[in-house]
Amino acid sequence: MILFSCMESTSDHFKVVGPAAPLVAVAGEDLVLPCSIQPSTSAVDMRVEWSRVNVVDSLVHLYKDNEDRNENQDQSFRGRTALFREELLKGNTSLKLSAVRVSDEGAYKCFIKDKSWYDDITVNVIVEVLGTQPVITMEGYDSSGGMNLVCESRDWYPEPEVLWLDREGVTLTAEDTETHRDTEGFRVKRSITVYDSDSNRFYCRLQQKHHMREAEIIISSEVFHFWKSAVITISILVLVISAALIVAVVIFHRKEAERKRLQEEAERKRLQEESGRKRLQEEIDKGKQYTELVKKRHYAVDMTLDPDTASLYLKLSEDKKEVRCGHNEQNLPDNPKRFDWYFSVLGKEGFSSGRFYYEVQVRGKTKWTLGVARESINRKKKIILSPENGFWTVALRKGYKYEAYTDPSVPLNLKKKLQKVGVFVDYEKGLVSFYDVEAPSHIYSFTGQTFTEKLYPFFFPGSTDKDNNLAPLIISPVSHDE
């Protein structure tokens, strides 16, 4: 209790004091933030700490152990703060802040600590930026003989009040102030219309709470008189010029309309010619595609399905030309050639040389895969359909998505939904090509492949897809049109 009494007594004799009102600073100038100990006591051996209030990691300046210790000082204050070292003996711990910035605005704490005592005060700082000297310009007259004046200035902070005053300092009625904010501060603009009077002296004043800038303009009565005498002449000239302009505009519009008509007609002819050339090229391309498909059809083979390879969920027609997926697994004898994982089946005939071609109807289906596979493919487990795994195929998924199964797969952008697909293989050239038979057009080709064993036609009719994919894949007879 004796110790507490002594500390309390000490506190009664020491107090940190500062300004009662906020400090107002102009950006770019230096500012002293007052702080001192009363009664006057040396602060040389004390801790003096300046910091921002309610800002994390906001050390502004630190003095302790008889020296400045600003290793953790806020970066924005580096090189801009200083104590008055010779004043510390008198208990003056004021802080000098150089080249004040707008970001310096806010509350600062002055904290002083002795071995057994401490106290602090808060100093509020308001920063104002004085903008440019206002500029007054004359921007013409109105129909009643008044003159339009505009006052502009920029780079103010905070936003100033813009006033128009007469010679006696009476505030004049003006238009609303236009204000724009940018990185440099506020840019303001205010217009007024003035008339001839006994005193043609006008002032534009930009005013903040503590600062002001003002500009003056003097307009002689002769300027107003000249305008009034010129109104009649100008009106007559305006009427004459307006009439001439109307005639010129009518002539111009007629010529412009004719020019536009001729331009549109020329553009229409150009588009017709371009469309004709495009149709002709399409017919030529279509003829080439048809000729190419006719050549491939010369290598057509009579294809049937091999029931020994068919998944237990697949149903084959009696002539082994059609295959669809059923709902239930069939009770069939196990066979090492049979697909266990995929609902797939191979063609009966395999090819180890030469060329062969066949066509498959895919109408009405939402999912299928067609192509060829080598004899040694894995038929018992799930694998990726790709040339590396012995499959050269194209497929339909989700009823609209066509792909060539490479690794990764290649999307096929087809103009029409496929109804019948042609498959051509040239064993020696390492070529597997797919065609839209009805278009006719080329779909996709695997080129530069190397075949070392028998290739078999591959058929995957897809699952039932909630009974949306019940249509069969049908091996179609090939016509040999010349």
GROMACS .gro file of C-alpha atoms in nm:
model
  482
    1MET     CA    1   0.000   0.000   0.000
    2ILE     CA    2   0.294   0.231   0.077
    3LEU     CA    3   0.437   0.158  -0.272
    4PHE     CA    4   0.097   0.216  -0.439
    5SER     CA    5   0.064   0.542  -0.247
    6CYS     CA    6   0.406   0.656  -0.369
    7MET     CA    7   0.323   0.570  -0.735
    8GLU     CA    8  -0.010   0.746  -0.707
    9SER     CA    9   0.164   1.049  -0.565
   10THR     CA   10   0.412   1.041  -0.850
   11SER     CA   11   0.130   1.025  -1.105
   12ASP     CA   12  -0.020   1.336  -0.954
   13HIS     CA   13   0.297   1.528  -1.038
   14PHE     CA   14   0.360   1.397  -1.396
   15LYS     CA   15   0.125   1.429  -1.690
   16VAL     CA   16   0.153   1.412  -2.069
   17VAL     CA   17  -0.020   1.704  -2.240
   18GLY     CA   18  -0.091   1.797  -2.602
   19PRO     CA   19  -0.320   2.013  -2.817
   20ALA     CA   20  -0.691   2.009  -2.736
   21ALA     CA   21  -0.801   2.072  -3.097
   22PRO     CA   22  -0.706   1.880  -3.413
   23LEU     CA   23  -0.401   2.002  -3.604
   24VAL     CA   24  -0.459   2.120  -3.960
   25ALA     CA   25  -0.172   2.062  -4.204
   26VAL     CA   26  -0.119   2.141  -4.569
   27ALA     CA   27   0.010   1.853  -4.782
   28GLY     CA   28   0.378   1.895  -4.868
   29GLU     CA   29   0.459   2.114  -4.568
   30ASP     CA   30   0.616   2.011  -4.236
   31LEU     CA   31   0.407   1.962  -3.923
   32VAL     CA   32   0.497   1.952  -3.550
   33LEU     CA   33   0.276   1.727  -3.333
   34PRO     CA   34   0.298   1.885  -2.981
   35CYS     CA   35   0.350   1.658  -2.679
   36SER     CA   36   0.522   1.737  -2.348
   37ILE     CA   37   0.550   1.645  -1.980
   38GLN     CA   38   0.408   1.868  -1.708
   39PRO     CA   39   0.558   1.979  -1.485
   40SER     CA   40   0.870   2.012  -1.699
   41THR     CA   41   1.078   1.697  -1.645
   42SER     CA   42   1.368   1.559  -1.850
   43ALA     CA   43   1.262   1.283  -2.093
   44VAL     CA   44   1.618   1.195  -2.198
   45ASP     CA   45   1.613   0.862  -2.010
   46MET     CA   46   1.248   0.781  -2.083
   47ARG     CA   47   1.077   0.581  -2.360
   48VAL     CA   48   0.901   0.807  -2.612
   49GLU     CA   49   0.682   0.626  -2.862
   50TRP     CA   50   0.466   0.781  -3.136
   51SER     CA   51   0.217   0.551  -3.315
   52ARG     CA   52  -0.102   0.560  -3.523
   53VAL     CA   53  -0.426   0.495  -3.335
   54ASN     CA   54  -0.635   0.194  -3.445
   55VAL     CA   55  -0.379   0.096  -3.712
   56VAL     CA   56  -0.197  -0.240  -3.695
   57ASP     CA   57   0.188  -0.227  -3.698
   58SER     CA   58   0.178   0.153  -3.703
   59LEU     CA   59   0.498   0.264  -3.531
   60VAL     CA   60   0.571   0.623  -3.633
   61HIS     CA   61   0.878   0.695  -3.417
   62LEU     CA   62   1.047   0.528  -3.119
   63TYR     CA   63   1.304   0.675  -2.878
   64LYS     CA   64   1.445   0.457  -2.598
   65ASP     CA   65   1.775   0.388  -2.428
   66ASN     CA   66   1.883   0.743  -2.520
   67GLU     CA   67   1.857   0.691  -2.897
   68ASP     CA   68   1.610   0.660  -3.187
   69ARG     CA   69   1.513   0.296  -3.250
   70ASN     CA   70   1.313   0.290  -3.573
   71GLU     CA   71   1.390  -0.059  -3.705
   72ASN     CA   72   1.017  -0.146  -3.698
   73GLN     CA   73   0.896   0.193  -3.818
   74ASP     CA   74   0.605   0.201  -4.064
   75GLN     CA   75   0.759   0.221  -4.414
   76SER     CA   76   0.555   0.530  -4.508
   77PHE     CA   77   0.724   0.733  -4.229
   78ARG     CA   78   1.086   0.635  -4.303
   79GLY     CA   79   1.311   0.942  -4.308
   80ARG     CA   80   1.022   1.179  -4.227
   81THR     CA   81   1.013   1.188  -3.844
   82ALA     CA   82   1.235   1.344  -3.578
   83LEU     CA   83   1.226   1.445  -3.212
   84PHE     CA   84   1.375   1.773  -3.090
   85ARG     CA   85   1.664   1.614  -2.901
   86GLU     CA   86   1.776   1.935  -2.731
   87GLU     CA   87   1.419   1.981  -2.605
   88LEU     CA   88   1.397   1.641  -2.434
   89LEU     CA   89   1.573   1.788  -2.128
   90LYS     CA   90   1.277   2.022  -2.090
   91GLY     CA   91   1.022   1.736  -2.125
   92ASN     CA   92   0.929   1.839  -2.481
   93THR     CA   93   0.862   1.514  -2.676
   94SER     CA   94   0.697   1.677  -2.978
   95LEU     CA   95   0.736   1.503  -3.315
   96LYS     CA   96   0.832   1.674  -3.640
   97LEU     CA   97   0.667   1.515  -3.945
   98SER     CA   98   0.819   1.629  -4.276
   99ALA     CA   99   0.645   1.661  -4.615
  100VAL     CA  100   0.295   1.580  -4.488
  101ARG     CA  101   0.085   1.350  -4.708
  102VAL     CA  102  -0.289   1.296  -4.736
  103SER     CA  103  -0.235   0.942  -4.600
  104ASP     CA  104  -0.093   1.095  -4.279
  105GLU     CA  105  -0.439   1.215  -4.175
  106GLY     CA  106  -0.569   1.052  -3.856
  107ALA     CA  107  -0.506   1.009  -3.484
  108TYR     CA  108  -0.155   0.974  -3.328
  109LYS     CA  109  -0.066   0.856  -2.979
  110CYS     CA  110   0.225   1.009  -2.782
  111PHE     CA  111   0.326   0.749  -2.521
  112ILE     CA  112   0.591   0.831  -2.254
  113LYS     CA  113   0.716   0.576  -2.004
  114ASP     CA  114   0.958   0.610  -1.712
  115LYS     CA  115   1.076   0.324  -1.489
  116SER     CA  116   0.766   0.347  -1.266
  117TRP     CA  117   0.532   0.575  -1.460
  118TYR     CA  118   0.369   0.613  -1.799
  119ASP     CA  119   0.103   0.827  -1.966
  120ASP     CA  120  -0.013   0.914  -2.317
  121ILE     CA  121  -0.223   1.159  -2.513
  122THR     CA  122  -0.384   1.150  -2.861
  123VAL     CA  123  -0.318   1.413  -3.128
  124ASN     CA  124  -0.560   1.437  -3.423
  125VAL     CA  125  -0.427   1.550  -3.760
  126ILE     CA  126  -0.632   1.684  -4.051
  127VAL     CA  127  -0.452   1.712  -4.386
  128GLU     CA  128  -0.567   1.952  -4.653
  129VAL     CA  129  -0.435   1.976  -5.008
  130LEU     CA  130  -0.456   2.318  -5.162
  131GLY     CA  131  -0.552   2.277  -5.522
  132THR     CA  132  -0.447   2.485  -5.819
  133GLN     CA  133  -0.530   2.854  -5.850
  134PRO     CA  134  -0.886   2.874  -5.991
  135VAL     CA  135  -0.914   2.967  -6.359
  136ILE     CA  136  -1.212   3.164  -6.494
  137THR     CA  137  -1.306   3.137  -6.863
  138MET     CA  138  -1.579   3.300  -7.071
  139GLU     CA  139  -1.775   3.043  -7.271
  140GLY     CA  140  -2.018   3.258  -7.469
  141TYR     CA  141  -2.352   3.433  -7.423
  142ASP     CA  142  -2.709   3.326  -7.369
  143SER     CA  143  -3.012   3.451  -7.561
  144SER     CA  144  -3.100   3.712  -7.295
  145GLY     CA  145  -2.766   3.890  -7.315
  146GLY     CA  146  -2.597   3.720  -7.021
  147MET     CA  147  -2.239   3.595  -7.031
  148ASN     CA  148  -2.151   3.239  -6.930
  149LEU     CA  149  -1.850   3.210  -6.697
  150VAL     CA  150  -1.684   2.889  -6.584
  151CYS     CA  151  -1.453   2.850  -6.283
  152GLU     CA  152  -1.228   2.541  -6.264
  153SER     CA  153  -0.958   2.409  -6.030
  154ARG     CA  154  -0.807   2.068  -5.947
  155ASP     CA  155  -0.600   1.868  -5.695
  156TRP     CA  156  -0.798   1.963  -5.382
  157TYR     CA  157  -0.841   1.755  -5.067
  158PRO     CA  158  -1.089   1.745  -4.910
  159GLU     CA  159  -1.346   1.869  -5.161
  160PRO     CA  160  -1.371   2.249  -5.149
  161GLU     CA  161  -1.683   2.464  -5.162
  162VAL     CA  162  -1.705   2.669  -5.485
  163LEU     CA  163  -1.866   3.013  -5.453
  164TRP     CA  164  -1.936   3.290  -5.703
  165LEU     CA  165  -1.933   3.639  -5.544
  166ASP     CA  166  -1.998   3.993  -5.663
  167ARG     CA  167  -1.786   4.299  -5.582
  168GLU     CA  168  -1.954   4.340  -5.243
  169GLY     CA  169  -1.883   3.979  -5.146
  170VAL     CA  170  -2.246   3.872  -5.186
  171THR     CA  171  -2.287   3.510  -5.293
  172LEU     CA  172  -2.443   3.476  -5.640
  173THR     CA  173  -2.677   3.204  -5.762
  174ALA     CA  174  -2.489   2.963  -5.986
  175GLU     CA  175  -2.527   2.617  -6.137
  176ASP     CA  176  -2.448   2.306  -5.932
  177THR     CA  177  -2.081   2.227  -5.883
  178GLU     CA  178  -1.940   1.948  -6.101
  179THR     CA  179  -1.702   1.732  -5.896
  180HIS     CA  180  -1.465   1.460  -6.013
  181ARG     CA  181  -1.236   1.248  -5.790
  182ASP     CA  182  -0.904   1.109  -5.915
  183THR     CA  183  -0.573   0.997  -5.764
  184GLU     CA  184  -0.456   1.356  -5.719
  185GLY     CA  185  -0.767   1.473  -5.533
  186PHE     CA  186  -1.087   1.657  -5.628
  187ARG     CA  187  -1.137   1.848  -5.955
  188VAL     CA  188  -1.424   2.102  -5.939
  189LYS     CA  189  -1.606   2.315  -6.192
  190ARG     CA  190  -1.893   2.562  -6.148
  191SER     CA  191  -2.068   2.780  -6.405
  192ILE     CA  192  -2.263   3.103  -6.371
  193THR     CA  193  -2.442   3.345  -6.606
  194VAL     CA  194  -2.378   3.716  -6.528
  195TYR     CA  195  -2.536   4.030  -6.664
  196ASP     CA  196  -2.433   4.394  -6.713
  197SER     CA  197  -2.454   4.590  -6.386
  198ASP     CA  198  -2.299   4.886  -6.206
  199SER     CA  199  -2.007   4.668  -6.103
  200ASN     CA  200  -1.894   4.403  -6.347
  201ARG     CA  201  -1.635   4.254  -6.112
  202PHE     CA  202  -1.685   3.887  -6.015
  203TYR     CA  203  -1.496   3.647  -5.790
  204CYS     CA  204  -1.467   3.269  -5.786
  205ARG     CA  205  -1.371   3.143  -5.440
  206LEU     CA  206  -1.268   2.787  -5.350
  207GLN     CA  207  -1.286   2.739  -4.979
  208GLN     CA  208  -1.194   2.462  -4.734
  209LYS     CA  209  -1.242   2.482  -4.359
  210HIS     CA  210  -0.903   2.640  -4.301
  211HIS     CA  211  -0.778   2.750  -4.644
  212MET     CA  212  -0.900   2.942  -4.948
  213ARG     CA  213  -0.802   3.036  -5.301
  214GLU     CA  214  -0.974   3.304  -5.512
  215ALA     CA  215  -0.971   3.436  -5.868
  216GLU     CA  216  -1.119   3.758  -6.011
  217ILE     CA  217  -1.258   3.862  -6.349
  218ILE     CA  218  -1.359   4.209  -6.467
  219ILE     CA  219  -1.594   4.245  -6.766
  220SER     CA  220  -1.643   4.590  -6.917
  221SER     CA  221  -1.991   4.713  -7.009
  222GLU     CA  222  -1.877   4.748  -7.372
  223VAL     CA  223  -1.854   4.369  -7.393
  224PHE     CA  224  -2.221   4.334  -7.294
  225HIS     CA  225  -2.327   4.624  -7.524
  226PHE     CA  226  -2.143   4.471  -7.816
  227TRP     CA  227  -2.327   4.145  -7.761
  228LYS     CA  228  -2.669   4.313  -7.751
  229SER     CA  229  -2.605   4.504  -8.074
  230ALA     CA  230  -2.474   4.189  -8.237
  231VAL     CA  231  -2.777   3.976  -8.148
  232ILE     CA  232  -2.989   4.110  -8.438
  233THR     CA  233  -2.708   4.071  -8.691
  234ILE     CA  234  -2.627   3.726  -8.565
  235SER     CA  235  -2.996   3.627  -8.576
  236ILE     CA  236  -3.022   3.732  -8.941
  237LEU     CA  237  -2.701   3.553  -9.027
  238VAL     CA  238  -2.825   3.245  -8.845
  239LEU     CA  239  -3.147   3.245  -9.048
  240VAL     CA  240  -2.959   3.282  -9.378
  241ILE     CA  241  -2.702   3.022  -9.288
  242SER     CA  242  -2.972   2.786  -9.160
  243ALA     CA  243  -3.163   2.811  -9.487
  244ALA     CA  244  -2.845   2.745  -9.684
  245LEU     CA  245  -2.762   2.453  -9.461
  246ILE     CA  246  -3.107   2.303  -9.505
  247VAL     CA  247  -3.070   2.318  -9.884
  248ALA     CA  248  -2.719   2.172  -9.862
  249VAL     CA  249  -2.837   1.896  -9.628
  250VAL     CA  250  -3.124   1.800  -9.859
  251ILE     CA  251  -2.887   1.780 -10.159
  252PHE     CA  252  -2.631   1.590  -9.953
  253HIS     CA  253  -2.886   1.337  -9.827
  254ARG     CA  254  -3.014   1.274 -10.178
  255LYS     CA  255  -2.661   1.213 -10.305
  256GLU     CA  256  -2.578   1.005  -9.999
  257ALA     CA  257  -2.893   0.795 -10.043
  258GLU     CA  258  -2.804   0.731 -10.410
  259ARG     CA  259  -2.445   0.647 -10.318
  260LYS     CA  260  -2.564   0.411 -10.044
  261ARG     CA  261  -2.811   0.244 -10.283
  262LEU     CA  262  -2.536   0.184 -10.540
  263GLN     CA  263  -2.302   0.058 -10.268
  264GLU     CA  264  -2.565  -0.183 -10.132
  265GLU     CA  265  -2.640  -0.310 -10.482
  266ALA     CA  266  -2.269  -0.371 -10.547
  267GLU     CA  267  -2.236  -0.548 -10.211
  268ARG     CA  268  -2.540  -0.762 -10.288
  269LYS     CA  269  -2.391  -0.867 -10.622
  270ARG     CA  270  -2.058  -0.943 -10.453
  271LEU     CA  271  -2.228  -1.160 -10.191
  272GLN     CA  272  -2.427  -1.342 -10.460
  273GLU     CA  273  -2.110  -1.412 -10.657
  274GLU     CA  274  -1.927  -1.524 -10.343
  275SER     CA  275  -2.218  -1.747 -10.245
  276GLY     CA  276  -2.221  -1.895 -10.593
  277ARG     CA  277  -1.848  -1.966 -10.581
  278LYS     CA  278  -1.889  -2.123 -10.238
  279ARG     CA  279  -2.174  -2.348 -10.357
  280LEU     CA  280  -1.971  -2.446 -10.662
  281GLN     CA  281  -1.670  -2.532 -10.443
  282GLU     CA  282  -1.895  -2.734 -10.211
  283GLU     CA  283  -2.029  -2.928 -10.508
  284ILE     CA  284  -1.673  -2.989 -10.631
  285ASP     CA  285  -1.565  -3.104 -10.284
  286LYS     CA  286  -1.873  -3.322 -10.255
  287GLY     CA  287  -1.796  -3.478 -10.591
  288LYS     CA  288  -1.439  -3.550 -10.481
  289GLN     CA  289  -1.563  -3.705 -10.157
  290TYR     CA  290  -1.814  -3.919 -10.349
  291THR     CA  291  -1.543  -4.032 -10.594
  292GLU     CA  292  -1.313  -4.120 -10.305
  293LEU     CA  293  -1.590  -4.320 -10.132
  294VAL     CA  294  -1.674  -4.504 -10.457
  295LYS     CA  295  -1.310  -4.611 -10.480
  296LYS     CA  296  -1.316  -4.738 -10.122
  297ARG     CA  297  -1.635  -4.936 -10.187
  298HIS     CA  298  -1.447  -5.148 -10.440
  299TYR     CA  299  -1.281  -5.310 -10.138
  300ALA     CA  300  -1.611  -5.396  -9.965
  301VAL     CA  301  -1.622  -5.732  -9.783
  302ASP     CA  302  -1.916  -5.940  -9.675
  303MET     CA  303  -1.896  -5.888  -9.300
  304THR     CA  304  -2.066  -6.092  -9.024
  305LEU     CA  305  -2.039  -6.086  -8.645
  306ASP     CA  306  -1.858  -6.351  -8.441
  307PRO     CA  307  -2.091  -6.477  -8.161
  308ASP     CA  308  -1.796  -6.637  -7.975
  309THR     CA  309  -1.659  -6.285  -7.904
  310ALA     CA  310  -1.991  -6.121  -7.811
  311SER     CA  311  -2.052  -5.994  -7.454
  312LEU     CA  312  -2.320  -6.187  -7.263
  313TYR     CA  313  -2.540  -5.874  -7.272
  314LEU     CA  314  -2.538  -5.849  -7.653
  315LYS     CA  315  -2.806  -5.994  -7.879
  316LEU     CA  316  -2.711  -6.087  -8.237
  317SER     CA  317  -2.954  -6.137  -8.522
  318GLU     CA  318  -2.980  -6.479  -8.687
  319ASP     CA  319  -2.789  -6.362  -8.993
  320LYS     CA  320  -2.516  -6.216  -8.765
  321LYS     CA  321  -2.556  -5.874  -8.930
  322GLU     CA  322  -2.716  -5.687  -8.638
  323VAL     CA  323  -2.623  -5.636  -8.271
  324ARG     CA  324  -2.796  -5.459  -7.984
  325CYS     CA  325  -2.756  -5.450  -7.605
  326GLY     CA  326  -3.011  -5.629  -7.390
  327HIS     CA  327  -3.119  -5.573  -7.029
  328ASN     CA  328  -3.005  -5.905  -6.887
  329GLU     CA  329  -2.699  -6.125  -6.907
  330GLN     CA  330  -2.742  -6.437  -7.122
  331ASN     CA  331  -2.644  -6.786  -7.013
  332LEU     CA  332  -2.379  -6.873  -7.269
  333PRO     CA  333  -2.068  -7.092  -7.244
  334ASP     CA  334  -1.747  -6.922  -7.136
  335ASN     CA  335  -1.505  -6.849  -7.418
  336PRO     CA  336  -1.152  -6.699  -7.401
  337LYS     CA  337  -1.235  -6.482  -7.702
  338ARG     CA  338  -1.547  -6.331  -7.540
  339PHE     CA  339  -1.559  -5.971  -7.407
  340ASP     CA  340  -1.636  -5.974  -7.035
  341TRP     CA  341  -1.607  -5.604  -6.953
  342TYR     CA  342  -1.720  -5.418  -7.268
  343PHE     CA  343  -2.055  -5.477  -7.438
  344SER     CA  344  -1.861  -5.548  -7.758
  345VAL     CA  345  -1.829  -5.796  -8.041
  346LEU     CA  346  -1.577  -5.851  -8.324
  347GLY     CA  347  -1.630  -5.933  -8.687
  348LYS     CA  348  -1.600  -6.299  -8.787
  349GLU     CA  349  -1.337  -6.232  -9.049
  350GLY     CA  350  -0.989  -6.097  -8.967
  351PHE     CA  351  -0.741  -5.933  -9.207
  352SER     CA  352  -0.361  -5.941  -9.203
  353SER     CA  353  -0.296  -5.774  -9.540
  354GLY     CA  354  -0.454  -5.576  -9.824
  355ARG     CA  355  -0.751  -5.340  -9.805
  356PHE     CA  356  -1.107  -5.388  -9.685
  357TYR     CA  357  -1.418  -5.175  -9.639
  358TYR     CA  358  -1.757  -5.215  -9.470
  359GLU     CA  359  -2.056  -4.998  -9.374
  360VAL     CA  360  -2.261  -4.989  -9.053
  361GLN     CA  361  -2.600  -4.827  -8.998
  362VAL     CA  362  -2.608  -4.623  -8.671
  363ARG     CA  363  -2.948  -4.455  -8.715
  364GLY     CA  364  -3.156  -4.403  -8.398
  365LYS     CA  365  -2.871  -4.455  -8.153
  366THR     CA  366  -2.737  -4.232  -7.873
  367LYS     CA  367  -2.415  -4.424  -7.813
  368TRP     CA  368  -2.183  -4.647  -8.020
  369THR     CA  369  -1.820  -4.720  -8.110
  370LEU     CA  370  -1.694  -4.855  -8.446
  371GLY     CA  371  -1.358  -4.935  -8.597
  372VAL     CA  372  -1.103  -5.216  -8.595
  373ALA     CA  373  -0.902  -5.394  -8.325
  374ARG     CA  374  -0.599  -5.619  -8.332
  375GLU     CA  375  -0.639  -5.985  -8.245
  376SER     CA  376  -0.444  -5.976  -7.915
  377ILE     CA  377  -0.653  -5.708  -7.741
  378ASN     CA  378  -0.750  -5.752  -7.377
  379ARG     CA  379  -1.108  -5.882  -7.375
  380LYS     CA  380  -1.148  -5.953  -7.003
  381LYS     CA  381  -1.067  -5.621  -6.830
  382LYS     CA  382  -1.137  -5.253  -6.869
  383ILE     CA  383  -0.886  -5.076  -7.095
  384ILE     CA  384  -0.857  -4.742  -7.274
  385LEU     CA  385  -0.964  -4.752  -7.637
  386SER     CA  386  -0.660  -4.613  -7.818
  387PRO     CA  387  -0.415  -4.720  -8.093
  388GLU     CA  388  -0.155  -4.792  -7.822
  389ASN     CA  389  -0.392  -5.056  -7.679
  390GLY     CA  390  -0.484  -5.199  -8.021
  391PHE     CA  391  -0.806  -5.006  -8.105
  392TRP     CA  392  -0.862  -4.763  -8.397
  393THR     CA  393  -1.217  -4.633  -8.343
  394VAL     CA  394  -1.458  -4.339  -8.358
  395ALA     CA  395  -1.759  -4.306  -8.128
  396LEU     CA  396  -2.082  -4.126  -8.039
  397ARG     CA  397  -2.159  -4.033  -7.678
  398LYS     CA  398  -2.462  -3.860  -7.519
  399GLY     CA  399  -2.643  -3.857  -7.853
  400TYR     CA  400  -2.442  -3.563  -7.995
  401LYS     CA  401  -2.075  -3.588  -7.900
  402TYR     CA  402  -1.853  -3.747  -8.168
  403GLU     CA  403  -1.491  -3.840  -8.091
  404ALA     CA  404  -1.194  -4.024  -8.238
  405TYR     CA  405  -1.040  -4.239  -7.965
  406THR     CA  406  -0.677  -4.141  -7.957
  407ASP     CA  407  -0.501  -4.065  -7.628
  408PRO     CA  408  -0.629  -3.806  -7.552
  409SER     CA  409  -0.945  -3.829  -7.765
  410VAL     CA  410  -1.007  -3.587  -8.054
  411PRO     CA  411  -1.351  -3.416  -8.080
  412LEU     CA  412  -1.515  -3.440  -8.424
  413ASN     CA  413  -1.718  -3.137  -8.537
  414LEU     CA  414  -1.977  -3.282  -8.775
  415LYS     CA  415  -2.246  -3.075  -8.947
  416LYS     CA  416  -2.506  -3.355  -8.953
  417LYS     CA  417  -2.591  -3.651  -8.731
  418LEU     CA  418  -2.441  -3.971  -8.871
  419GLN     CA  419  -2.682  -4.234  -9.010
  420LYS     CA  420  -2.437  -4.473  -9.175
  421VAL     CA  421  -2.061  -4.502  -9.122
  422GLY     CA  422  -1.810  -4.645  -9.367
  423VAL     CA  423  -1.484  -4.801  -9.237
  424PHE     CA  424  -1.181  -4.847  -9.468
  425VAL     CA  425  -0.849  -5.012  -9.381
  426ASP     CA  426  -0.527  -5.023  -9.584
  427TYR     CA  427  -0.312  -5.271  -9.389
  428GLU     CA  428   0.020  -5.204  -9.565
  429LYS     CA  429  -0.014  -4.821  -9.548
  430GLY     CA  430  -0.118  -4.828  -9.181
  431LEU     CA  431  -0.439  -4.639  -9.260
  432VAL     CA  432  -0.784  -4.655  -9.094
  433SER     CA  433  -1.042  -4.410  -9.231
  434PHE     CA  434  -1.405  -4.334  -9.143
  435TYR     CA  435  -1.670  -4.183  -9.375
  436ASP     CA  436  -2.020  -4.036  -9.352
  437VAL     CA  437  -2.181  -4.250  -9.624
  438GLU     CA  438  -2.489  -4.034  -9.677
  439ALA     CA  439  -2.311  -3.694  -9.699
  440PRO     CA  440  -2.075  -3.833  -9.843
  441SER     CA  441  -1.776  -3.692  -9.654
  442HIS     CA  442  -1.461  -3.793  -9.472
  443ILE     CA  443  -1.486  -3.808  -9.090
  444TYR     CA  444  -1.141  -3.900  -8.955
  445SER     CA  445  -0.830  -4.105  -9.038
  446PHE     CA  446  -0.562  -4.279  -8.833
  447THR     CA  447  -0.246  -4.255  -9.045
  448GLY     CA  448   0.110  -4.381  -9.018
  449GLN     CA  449   0.008  -4.683  -8.807
  450THR     CA  450   0.203  -5.008  -8.793
  451PHE     CA  451   0.003  -5.334  -8.805
  452THR     CA  452   0.177  -5.660  -8.711
  453GLU     CA  453  -0.117  -5.895  -8.651
  454LYS     CA  454  -0.469  -5.963  -8.769
  455LEU     CA  455  -0.724  -5.679  -8.754
  456TYR     CA  456  -1.091  -5.746  -8.678
  457PRO     CA  457  -1.389  -5.512  -8.723
  458PHE     CA  458  -1.494  -5.385  -8.379
  459PHE     CA  459  -1.856  -5.312  -8.275
  460PHE     CA  460  -1.982  -5.154  -7.951
  461PRO     CA  461  -2.361  -5.085  -7.964
  462GLY     CA  462  -2.358  -4.918  -7.620
  463SER     CA  463  -2.582  -4.979  -7.317
  464THR     CA  464  -2.960  -4.939  -7.337
  465ASP     CA  465  -2.937  -4.582  -7.195
  466LYS     CA  466  -3.275  -4.607  -7.019
  467ASP     CA  467  -3.425  -4.759  -7.338
  468ASN     CA  468  -3.309  -4.462  -7.547
  469ASN     CA  469  -3.041  -4.669  -7.722
  470LEU     CA  470  -3.227  -4.987  -7.819
  471ALA     CA  471  -3.168  -4.949  -8.196
  472PRO     CA  472  -2.915  -5.205  -8.331
  473LEU     CA  473  -2.588  -5.155  -8.517
  474ILE     CA  474  -2.653  -5.303  -8.862
  475ILE     CA  475  -2.387  -5.420  -9.108
  476SER     CA  476  -2.527  -5.284  -9.434
  477PRO     CA  477  -2.478  -5.420  -9.786
  478VAL     CA  478  -2.240  -5.198  -9.987
  479SER     CA  479  -2.344  -5.064 -10.327
  480HIS     CA  480  -2.068  -5.036 -10.592
  481ASP     CA  481  -2.187  -4.720 -10.771
  482GLU     CA  482  -1.954  -4.600 -11.042
   0.00000   0.00000   0.00000
